[in-house]
PDB file of C-alpha atoms in Angstrom:
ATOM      1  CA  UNK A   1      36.337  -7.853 -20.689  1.00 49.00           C
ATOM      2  CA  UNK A   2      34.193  -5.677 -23.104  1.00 41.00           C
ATOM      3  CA  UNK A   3      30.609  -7.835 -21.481  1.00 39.00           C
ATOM      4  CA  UNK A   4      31.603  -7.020 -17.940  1.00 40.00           C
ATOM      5  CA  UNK A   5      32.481  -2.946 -18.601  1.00 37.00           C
ATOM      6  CA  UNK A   6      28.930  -3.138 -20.375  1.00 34.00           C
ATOM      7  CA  UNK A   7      27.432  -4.856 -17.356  1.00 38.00           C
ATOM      8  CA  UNK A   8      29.173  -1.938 -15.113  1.00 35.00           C
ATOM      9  CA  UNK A   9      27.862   0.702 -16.721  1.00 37.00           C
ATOM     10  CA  UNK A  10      24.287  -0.764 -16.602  1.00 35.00           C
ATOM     11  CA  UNK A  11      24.608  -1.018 -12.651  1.00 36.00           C
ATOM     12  CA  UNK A  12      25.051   2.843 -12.993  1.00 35.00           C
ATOM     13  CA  UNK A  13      22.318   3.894 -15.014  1.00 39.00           C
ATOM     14  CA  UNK A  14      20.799   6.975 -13.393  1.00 37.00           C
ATOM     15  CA  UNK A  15      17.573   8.391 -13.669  1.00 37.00           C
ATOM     16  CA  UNK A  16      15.961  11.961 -12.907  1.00 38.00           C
ATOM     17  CA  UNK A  17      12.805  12.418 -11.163  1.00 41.00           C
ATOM     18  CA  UNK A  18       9.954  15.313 -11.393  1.00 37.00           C
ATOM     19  CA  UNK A  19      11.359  15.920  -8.063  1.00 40.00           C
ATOM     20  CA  UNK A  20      14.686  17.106  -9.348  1.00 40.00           C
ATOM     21  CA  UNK A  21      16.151  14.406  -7.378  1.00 47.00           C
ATOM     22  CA  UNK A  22      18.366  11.472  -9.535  1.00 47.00           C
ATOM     23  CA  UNK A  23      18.376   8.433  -8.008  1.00 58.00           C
ATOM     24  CA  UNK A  24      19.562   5.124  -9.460  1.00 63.00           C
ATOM     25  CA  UNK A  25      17.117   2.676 -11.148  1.00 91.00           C
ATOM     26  CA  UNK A  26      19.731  -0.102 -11.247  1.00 93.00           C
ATOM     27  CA  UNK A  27      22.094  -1.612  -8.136  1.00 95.00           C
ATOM     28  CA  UNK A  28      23.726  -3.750  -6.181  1.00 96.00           C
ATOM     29  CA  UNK A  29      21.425  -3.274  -3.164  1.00 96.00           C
ATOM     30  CA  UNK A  30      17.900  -2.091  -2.222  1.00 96.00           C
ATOM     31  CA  UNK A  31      18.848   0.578  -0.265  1.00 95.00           C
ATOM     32  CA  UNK A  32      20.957   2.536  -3.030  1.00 95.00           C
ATOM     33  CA  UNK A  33      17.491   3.018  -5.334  1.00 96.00           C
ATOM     34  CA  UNK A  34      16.306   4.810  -2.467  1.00 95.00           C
ATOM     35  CA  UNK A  35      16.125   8.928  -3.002  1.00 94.00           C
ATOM     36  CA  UNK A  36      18.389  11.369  -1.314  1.00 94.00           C
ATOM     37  CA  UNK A  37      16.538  12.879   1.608  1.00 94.00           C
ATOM     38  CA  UNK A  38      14.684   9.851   2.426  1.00 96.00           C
ATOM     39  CA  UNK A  39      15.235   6.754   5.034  1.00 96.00           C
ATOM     40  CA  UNK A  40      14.299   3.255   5.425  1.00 97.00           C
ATOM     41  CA  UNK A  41      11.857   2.767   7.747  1.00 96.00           C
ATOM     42  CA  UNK A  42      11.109  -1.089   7.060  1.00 96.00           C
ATOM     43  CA  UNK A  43      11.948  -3.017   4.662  1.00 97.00           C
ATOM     44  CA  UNK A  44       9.791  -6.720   3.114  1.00 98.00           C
ATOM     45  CA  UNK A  45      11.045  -9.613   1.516  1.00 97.00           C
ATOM     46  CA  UNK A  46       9.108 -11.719  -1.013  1.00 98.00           C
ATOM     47  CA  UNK A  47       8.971 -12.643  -4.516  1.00 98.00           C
ATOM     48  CA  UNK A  48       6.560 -10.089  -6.331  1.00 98.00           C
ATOM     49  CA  UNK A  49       7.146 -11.314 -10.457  1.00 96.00           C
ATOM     50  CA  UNK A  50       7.105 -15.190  -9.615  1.00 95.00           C
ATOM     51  CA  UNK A  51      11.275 -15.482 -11.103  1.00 96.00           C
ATOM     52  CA  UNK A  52      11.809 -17.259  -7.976  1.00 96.00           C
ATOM     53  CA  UNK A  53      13.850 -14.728  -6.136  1.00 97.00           C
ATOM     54  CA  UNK A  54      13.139 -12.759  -3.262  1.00 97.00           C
ATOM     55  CA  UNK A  55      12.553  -8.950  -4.835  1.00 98.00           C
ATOM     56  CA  UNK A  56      12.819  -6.205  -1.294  1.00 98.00           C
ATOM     57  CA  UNK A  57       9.754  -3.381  -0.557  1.00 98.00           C
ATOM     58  CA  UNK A  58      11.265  -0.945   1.217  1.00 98.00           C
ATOM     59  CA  UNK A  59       8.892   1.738   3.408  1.00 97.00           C
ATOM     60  CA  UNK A  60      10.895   5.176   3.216  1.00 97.00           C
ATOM     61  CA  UNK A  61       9.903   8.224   4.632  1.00 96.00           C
ATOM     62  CA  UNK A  62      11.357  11.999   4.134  1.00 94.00           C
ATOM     63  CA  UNK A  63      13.427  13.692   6.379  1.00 93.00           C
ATOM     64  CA  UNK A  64      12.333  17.182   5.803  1.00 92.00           C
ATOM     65  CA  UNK A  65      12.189  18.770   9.398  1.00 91.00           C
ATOM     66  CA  UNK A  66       9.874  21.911   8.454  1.00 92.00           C
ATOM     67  CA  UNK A  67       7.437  18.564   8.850  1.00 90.00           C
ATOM     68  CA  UNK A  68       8.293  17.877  12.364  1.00 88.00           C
ATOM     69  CA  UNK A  69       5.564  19.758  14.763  1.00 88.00           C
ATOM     70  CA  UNK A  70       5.785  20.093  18.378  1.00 83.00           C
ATOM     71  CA  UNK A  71       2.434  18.468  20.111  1.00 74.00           C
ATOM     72  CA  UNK A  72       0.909  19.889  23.433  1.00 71.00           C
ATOM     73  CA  UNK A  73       1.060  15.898  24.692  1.00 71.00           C
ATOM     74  CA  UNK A  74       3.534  14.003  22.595  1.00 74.00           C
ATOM     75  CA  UNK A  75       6.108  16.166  22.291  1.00 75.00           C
ATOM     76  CA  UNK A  76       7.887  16.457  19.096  1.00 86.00           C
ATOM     77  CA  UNK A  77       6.428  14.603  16.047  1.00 89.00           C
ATOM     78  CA  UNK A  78       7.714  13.707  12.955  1.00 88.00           C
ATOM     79  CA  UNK A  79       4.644  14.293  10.129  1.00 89.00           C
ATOM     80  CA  UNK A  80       6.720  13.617   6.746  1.00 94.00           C
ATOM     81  CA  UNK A  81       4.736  11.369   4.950  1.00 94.00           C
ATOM     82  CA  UNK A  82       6.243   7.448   3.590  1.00 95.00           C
ATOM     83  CA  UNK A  83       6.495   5.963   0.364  1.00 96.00           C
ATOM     84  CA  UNK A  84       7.899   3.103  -0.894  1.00 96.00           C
ATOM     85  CA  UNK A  85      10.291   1.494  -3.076  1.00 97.00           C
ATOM     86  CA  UNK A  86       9.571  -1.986  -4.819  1.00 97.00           C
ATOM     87  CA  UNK A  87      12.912  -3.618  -6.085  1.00 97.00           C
ATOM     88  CA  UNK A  88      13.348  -6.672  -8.341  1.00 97.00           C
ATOM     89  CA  UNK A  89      16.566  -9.178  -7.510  1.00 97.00           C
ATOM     90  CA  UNK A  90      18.373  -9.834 -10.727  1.00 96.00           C
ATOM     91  CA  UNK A  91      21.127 -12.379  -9.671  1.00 96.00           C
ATOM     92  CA  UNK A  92      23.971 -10.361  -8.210  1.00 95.00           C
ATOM     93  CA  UNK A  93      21.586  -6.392  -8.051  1.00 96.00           C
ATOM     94  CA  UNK A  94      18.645  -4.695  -8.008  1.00 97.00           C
ATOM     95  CA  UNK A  95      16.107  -3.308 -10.363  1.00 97.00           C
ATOM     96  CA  UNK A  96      13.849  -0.159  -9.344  1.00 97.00           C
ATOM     97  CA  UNK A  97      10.487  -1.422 -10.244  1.00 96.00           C
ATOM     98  CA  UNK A  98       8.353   1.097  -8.319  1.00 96.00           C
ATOM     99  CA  UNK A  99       8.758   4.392  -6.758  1.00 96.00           C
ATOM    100  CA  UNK A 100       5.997   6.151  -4.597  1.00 96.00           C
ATOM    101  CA  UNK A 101       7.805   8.533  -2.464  1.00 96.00           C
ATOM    102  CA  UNK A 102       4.865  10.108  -0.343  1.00 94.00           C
ATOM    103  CA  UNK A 103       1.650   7.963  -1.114  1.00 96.00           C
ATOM    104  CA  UNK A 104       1.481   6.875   2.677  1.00 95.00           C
ATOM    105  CA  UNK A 105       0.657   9.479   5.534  1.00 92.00           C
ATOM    106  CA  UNK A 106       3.131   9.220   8.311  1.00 91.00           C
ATOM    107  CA  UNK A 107       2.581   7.023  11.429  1.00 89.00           C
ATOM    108  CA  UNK A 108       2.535  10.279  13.784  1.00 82.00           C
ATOM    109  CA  UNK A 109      -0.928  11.623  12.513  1.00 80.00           C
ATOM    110  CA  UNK A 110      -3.264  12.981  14.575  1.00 77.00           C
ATOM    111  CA  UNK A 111      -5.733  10.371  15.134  1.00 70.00           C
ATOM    112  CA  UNK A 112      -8.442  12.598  17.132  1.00 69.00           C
ATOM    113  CA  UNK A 113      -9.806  10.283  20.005  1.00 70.00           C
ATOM    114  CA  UNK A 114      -8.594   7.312  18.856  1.00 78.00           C
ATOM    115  CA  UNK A 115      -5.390   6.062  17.281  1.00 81.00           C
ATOM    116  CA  UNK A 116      -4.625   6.483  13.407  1.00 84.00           C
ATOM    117  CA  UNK A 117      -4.849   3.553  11.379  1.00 89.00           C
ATOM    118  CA  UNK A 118      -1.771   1.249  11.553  1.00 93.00           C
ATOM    119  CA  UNK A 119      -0.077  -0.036   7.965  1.00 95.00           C
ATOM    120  CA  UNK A 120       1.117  -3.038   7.582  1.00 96.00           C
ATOM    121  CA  UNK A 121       2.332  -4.696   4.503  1.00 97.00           C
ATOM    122  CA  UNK A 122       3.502  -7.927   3.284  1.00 97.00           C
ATOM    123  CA  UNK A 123       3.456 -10.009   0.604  1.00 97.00           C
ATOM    124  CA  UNK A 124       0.908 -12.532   0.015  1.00 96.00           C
ATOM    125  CA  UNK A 125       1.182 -15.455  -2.621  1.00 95.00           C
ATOM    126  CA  UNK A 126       3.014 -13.018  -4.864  1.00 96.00           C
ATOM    127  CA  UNK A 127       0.794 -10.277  -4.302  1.00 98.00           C
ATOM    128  CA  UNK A 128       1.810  -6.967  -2.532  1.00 98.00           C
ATOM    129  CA  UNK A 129      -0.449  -6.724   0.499  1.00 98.00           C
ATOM    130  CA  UNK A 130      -1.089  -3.166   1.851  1.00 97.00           C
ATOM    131  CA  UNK A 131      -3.417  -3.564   5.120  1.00 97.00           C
ATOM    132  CA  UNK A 132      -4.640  -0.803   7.734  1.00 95.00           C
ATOM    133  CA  UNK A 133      -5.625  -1.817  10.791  1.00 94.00           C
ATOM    134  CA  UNK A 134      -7.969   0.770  12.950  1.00 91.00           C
ATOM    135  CA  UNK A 135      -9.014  -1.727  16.385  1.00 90.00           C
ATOM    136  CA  UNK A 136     -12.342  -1.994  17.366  1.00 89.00           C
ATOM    137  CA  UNK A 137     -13.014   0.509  14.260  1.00 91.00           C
ATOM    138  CA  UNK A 138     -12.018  -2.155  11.902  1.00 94.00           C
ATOM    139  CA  UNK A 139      -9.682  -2.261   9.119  1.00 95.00           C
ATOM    140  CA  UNK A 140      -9.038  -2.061   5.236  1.00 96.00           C
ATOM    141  CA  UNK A 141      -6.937  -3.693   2.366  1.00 97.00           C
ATOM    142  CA  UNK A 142      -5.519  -2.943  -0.455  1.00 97.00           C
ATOM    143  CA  UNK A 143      -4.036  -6.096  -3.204  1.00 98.00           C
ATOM    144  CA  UNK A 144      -2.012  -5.431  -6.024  1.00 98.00           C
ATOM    145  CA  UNK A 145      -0.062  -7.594  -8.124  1.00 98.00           C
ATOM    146  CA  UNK A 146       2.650  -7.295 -10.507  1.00 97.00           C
ATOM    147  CA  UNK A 147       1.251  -7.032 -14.097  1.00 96.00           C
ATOM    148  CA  UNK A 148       1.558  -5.353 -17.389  1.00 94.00           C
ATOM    149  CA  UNK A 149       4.777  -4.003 -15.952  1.00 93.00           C
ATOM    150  CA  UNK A 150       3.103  -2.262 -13.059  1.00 95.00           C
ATOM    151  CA  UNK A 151       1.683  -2.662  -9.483  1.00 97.00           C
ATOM    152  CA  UNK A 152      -2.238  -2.899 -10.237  1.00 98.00           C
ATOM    153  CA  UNK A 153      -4.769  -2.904  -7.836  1.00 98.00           C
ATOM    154  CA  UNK A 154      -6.569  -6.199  -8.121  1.00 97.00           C
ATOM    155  CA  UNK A 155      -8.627  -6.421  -4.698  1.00 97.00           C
ATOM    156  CA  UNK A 156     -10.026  -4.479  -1.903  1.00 97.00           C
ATOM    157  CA  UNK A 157     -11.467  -6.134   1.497  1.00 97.00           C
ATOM    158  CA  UNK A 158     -12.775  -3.535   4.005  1.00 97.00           C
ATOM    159  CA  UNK A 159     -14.658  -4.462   7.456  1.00 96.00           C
ATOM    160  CA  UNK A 160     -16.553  -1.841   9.700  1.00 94.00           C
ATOM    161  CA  UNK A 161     -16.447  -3.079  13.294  1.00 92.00           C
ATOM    162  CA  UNK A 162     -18.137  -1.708  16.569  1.00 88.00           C
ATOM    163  CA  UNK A 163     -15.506  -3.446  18.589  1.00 86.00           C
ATOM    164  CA  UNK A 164     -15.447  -7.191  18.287  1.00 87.00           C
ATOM    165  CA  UNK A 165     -18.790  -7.328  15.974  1.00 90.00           C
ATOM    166  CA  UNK A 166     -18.392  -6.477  12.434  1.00 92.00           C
ATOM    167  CA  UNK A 167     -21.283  -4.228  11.306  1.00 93.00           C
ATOM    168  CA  UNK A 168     -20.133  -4.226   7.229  1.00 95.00           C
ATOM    169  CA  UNK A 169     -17.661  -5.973   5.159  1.00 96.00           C
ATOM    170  CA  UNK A 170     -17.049  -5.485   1.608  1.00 97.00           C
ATOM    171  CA  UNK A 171     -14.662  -7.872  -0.888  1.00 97.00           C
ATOM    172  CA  UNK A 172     -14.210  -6.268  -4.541  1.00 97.00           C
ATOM    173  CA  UNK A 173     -12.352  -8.390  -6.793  1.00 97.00           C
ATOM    174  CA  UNK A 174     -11.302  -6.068  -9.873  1.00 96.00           C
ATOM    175  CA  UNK A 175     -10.319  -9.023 -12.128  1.00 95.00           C
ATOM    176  CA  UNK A 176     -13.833 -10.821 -11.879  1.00 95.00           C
ATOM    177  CA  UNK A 177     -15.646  -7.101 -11.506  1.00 94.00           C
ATOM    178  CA  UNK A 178     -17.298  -8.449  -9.068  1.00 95.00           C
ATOM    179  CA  UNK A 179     -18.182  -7.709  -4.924  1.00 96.00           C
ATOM    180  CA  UNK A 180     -20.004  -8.872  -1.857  1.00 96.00           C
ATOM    181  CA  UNK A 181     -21.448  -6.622   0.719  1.00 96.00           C
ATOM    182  CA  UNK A 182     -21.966  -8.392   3.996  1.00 96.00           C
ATOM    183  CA  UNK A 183     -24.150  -6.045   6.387  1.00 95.00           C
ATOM    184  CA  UNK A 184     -25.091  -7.021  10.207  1.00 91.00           C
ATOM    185  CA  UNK A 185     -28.528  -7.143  10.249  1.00 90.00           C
ATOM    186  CA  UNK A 186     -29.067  -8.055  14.054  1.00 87.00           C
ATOM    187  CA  UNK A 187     -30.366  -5.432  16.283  1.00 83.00           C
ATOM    188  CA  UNK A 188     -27.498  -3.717  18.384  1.00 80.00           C
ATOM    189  CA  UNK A 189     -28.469  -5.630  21.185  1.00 79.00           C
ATOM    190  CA  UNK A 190     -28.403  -9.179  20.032  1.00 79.00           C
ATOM    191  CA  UNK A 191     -24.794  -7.526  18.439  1.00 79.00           C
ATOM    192  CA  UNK A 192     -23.881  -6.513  22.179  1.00 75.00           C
ATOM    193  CA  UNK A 193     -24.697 -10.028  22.947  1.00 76.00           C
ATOM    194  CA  UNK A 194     -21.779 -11.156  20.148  1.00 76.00           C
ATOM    195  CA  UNK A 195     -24.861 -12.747  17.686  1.00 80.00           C
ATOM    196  CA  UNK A 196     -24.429 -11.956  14.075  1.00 85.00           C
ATOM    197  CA  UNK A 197     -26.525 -12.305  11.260  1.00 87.00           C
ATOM    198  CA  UNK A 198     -25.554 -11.053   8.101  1.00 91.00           C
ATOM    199  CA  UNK A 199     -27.184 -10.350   4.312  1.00 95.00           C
ATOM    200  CA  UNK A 200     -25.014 -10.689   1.789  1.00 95.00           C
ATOM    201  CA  UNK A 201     -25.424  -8.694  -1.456  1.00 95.00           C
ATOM    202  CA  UNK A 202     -23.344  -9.391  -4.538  1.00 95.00           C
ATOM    203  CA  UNK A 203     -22.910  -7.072  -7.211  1.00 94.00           C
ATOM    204  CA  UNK A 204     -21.299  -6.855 -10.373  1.00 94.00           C
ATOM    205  CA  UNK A 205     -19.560  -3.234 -11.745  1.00 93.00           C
ATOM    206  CA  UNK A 206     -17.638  -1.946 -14.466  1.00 89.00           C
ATOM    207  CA  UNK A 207     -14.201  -0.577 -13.863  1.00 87.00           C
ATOM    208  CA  UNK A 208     -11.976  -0.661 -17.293  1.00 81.00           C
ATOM    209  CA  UNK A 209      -8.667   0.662 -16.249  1.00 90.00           C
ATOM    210  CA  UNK A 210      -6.796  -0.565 -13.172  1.00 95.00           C
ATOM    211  CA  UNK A 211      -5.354   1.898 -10.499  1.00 96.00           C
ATOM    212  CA  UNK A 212      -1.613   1.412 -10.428  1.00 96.00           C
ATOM    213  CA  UNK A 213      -0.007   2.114  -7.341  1.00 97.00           C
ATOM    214  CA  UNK A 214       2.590   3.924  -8.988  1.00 95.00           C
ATOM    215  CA  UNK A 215      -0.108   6.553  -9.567  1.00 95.00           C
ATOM    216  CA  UNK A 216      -2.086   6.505  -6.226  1.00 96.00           C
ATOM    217  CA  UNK A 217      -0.703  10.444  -4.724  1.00 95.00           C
ATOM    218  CA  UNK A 218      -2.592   9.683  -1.475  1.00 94.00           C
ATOM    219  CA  UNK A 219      -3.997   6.224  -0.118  1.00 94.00           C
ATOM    220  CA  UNK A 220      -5.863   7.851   2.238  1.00 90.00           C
ATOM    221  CA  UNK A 221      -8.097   9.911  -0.130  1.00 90.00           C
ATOM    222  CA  UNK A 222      -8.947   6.499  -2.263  1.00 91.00           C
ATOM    223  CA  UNK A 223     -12.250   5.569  -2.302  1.00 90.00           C
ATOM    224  CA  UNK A 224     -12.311   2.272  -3.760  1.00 92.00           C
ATOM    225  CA  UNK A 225     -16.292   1.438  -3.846  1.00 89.00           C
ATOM    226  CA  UNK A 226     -17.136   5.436  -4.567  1.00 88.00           C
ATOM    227  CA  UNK A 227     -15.152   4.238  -7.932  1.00 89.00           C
ATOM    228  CA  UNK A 228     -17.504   1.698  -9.047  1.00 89.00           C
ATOM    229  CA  UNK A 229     -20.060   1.687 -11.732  1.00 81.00           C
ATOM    230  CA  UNK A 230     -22.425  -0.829 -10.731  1.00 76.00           C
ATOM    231  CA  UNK A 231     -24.214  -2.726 -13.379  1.00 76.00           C
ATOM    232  CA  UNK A 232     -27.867  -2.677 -14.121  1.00 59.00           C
TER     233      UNK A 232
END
């Protein structure tokens, strides 16, 4: 019938990219909104605009191999950076709600004399959850959440650890404007000994437009609390 042709041709709506790439925004699975020379490298289930259906995140990552450098130790590396794809279920497809091809450094990055921060992501009571974890060095967060038809960045949690013993932790809530600085105030040797005492600081700021993720080129190069205007 005339509904379902209609229907059909929605499933093949196409759109092109600044990349000169066209890739489709609408489809019957996840992994056909994802851009010609680019693979899956994980993919994250959860339901990210609360219509009671679980919407996919899919990690890709490029495939060009000028990015693939031969290391003195680990042999051959693969340095293309990842991205991802956020996709809506709609009944029987897909919708493309978010495309970030390259906002993500790869996993194969040089990490000097430790190891590069690990990502992780997940979603959390609706939220998209974007965590780095860097061992004894500690780790950072990064929470946005479906609204005003975008990914917005809503929170930020960060912890600076000297191994076990956190030394500063910071919580910014965007919607409240608000933030808490917890700093270790123990001497290094009561911290050696695994005793913590902290003073917290809260603070209020002004920050009138929220980052969408949509728009973040590099995660790495975001510095969240440089951002802030702090209130008198």
């Amino acid at each position: 019938c005339e509904m379902q042709k209609v229907a059909l041709a929605f499933v093949f709506l196409f759109a092109t990219h600044a990349h000169g790439q066209v890739t489709p925004r609408i489809a019957k699975t996840a992994s056909e909104l994802v851009p010609p020379g680019y693979v899956v490298v994980e993919e994250i289930r959860g339901d990210l605009n609360k219509d009671l259906q679980e919407d996919e995140v899919l990690i890709i990552k490029a495939t060009n191999k000028k990015n693939f450098v031969k290391h003195e130790y680990r042999g051959l590396l693969d340095r293309n950076r990842r991205g991802l794809i956020v996709a809506f279920k709609k009944g029987d497809h897909y919708e493309l709600a978010l495309e970030n091809r390259k906002c993500f450094s790869s996993e194969n990055e040089d990490g000097g004399v430790y190891f590069p921060p690990e990502l992780q992501i997940w979603v959390e009571k609706g939220n998209l959850r974007l965590h780095y974890a860097h061992g004894r060095y500690g780790s950072w967060t990064y929470m946005f959440r479906y609204q005003n038809a975008d990914f917005e960045l809503i929170g930020y949690d960060s912890s600076e650890n000297s191994g076990p013993v956190v030394d500063r932790s910071v919580s910014i809530n965007f919607l409240t404007q608000k933030m808490l600085i917890r700093e270790n105030t123990n001497s290094i040797e009561m911290r050696a000994l695994g005793k913590s005492k902290f003073k917290e600081t809260s603070k209020t700021f002004v920050f009138p437009k929220l980052i969408q993720l949509r728009s973040v080129l590099d995660i790495d190069e975001l510095d969240v609390e440089g951002l802030l205007k702090p209130t008198k």
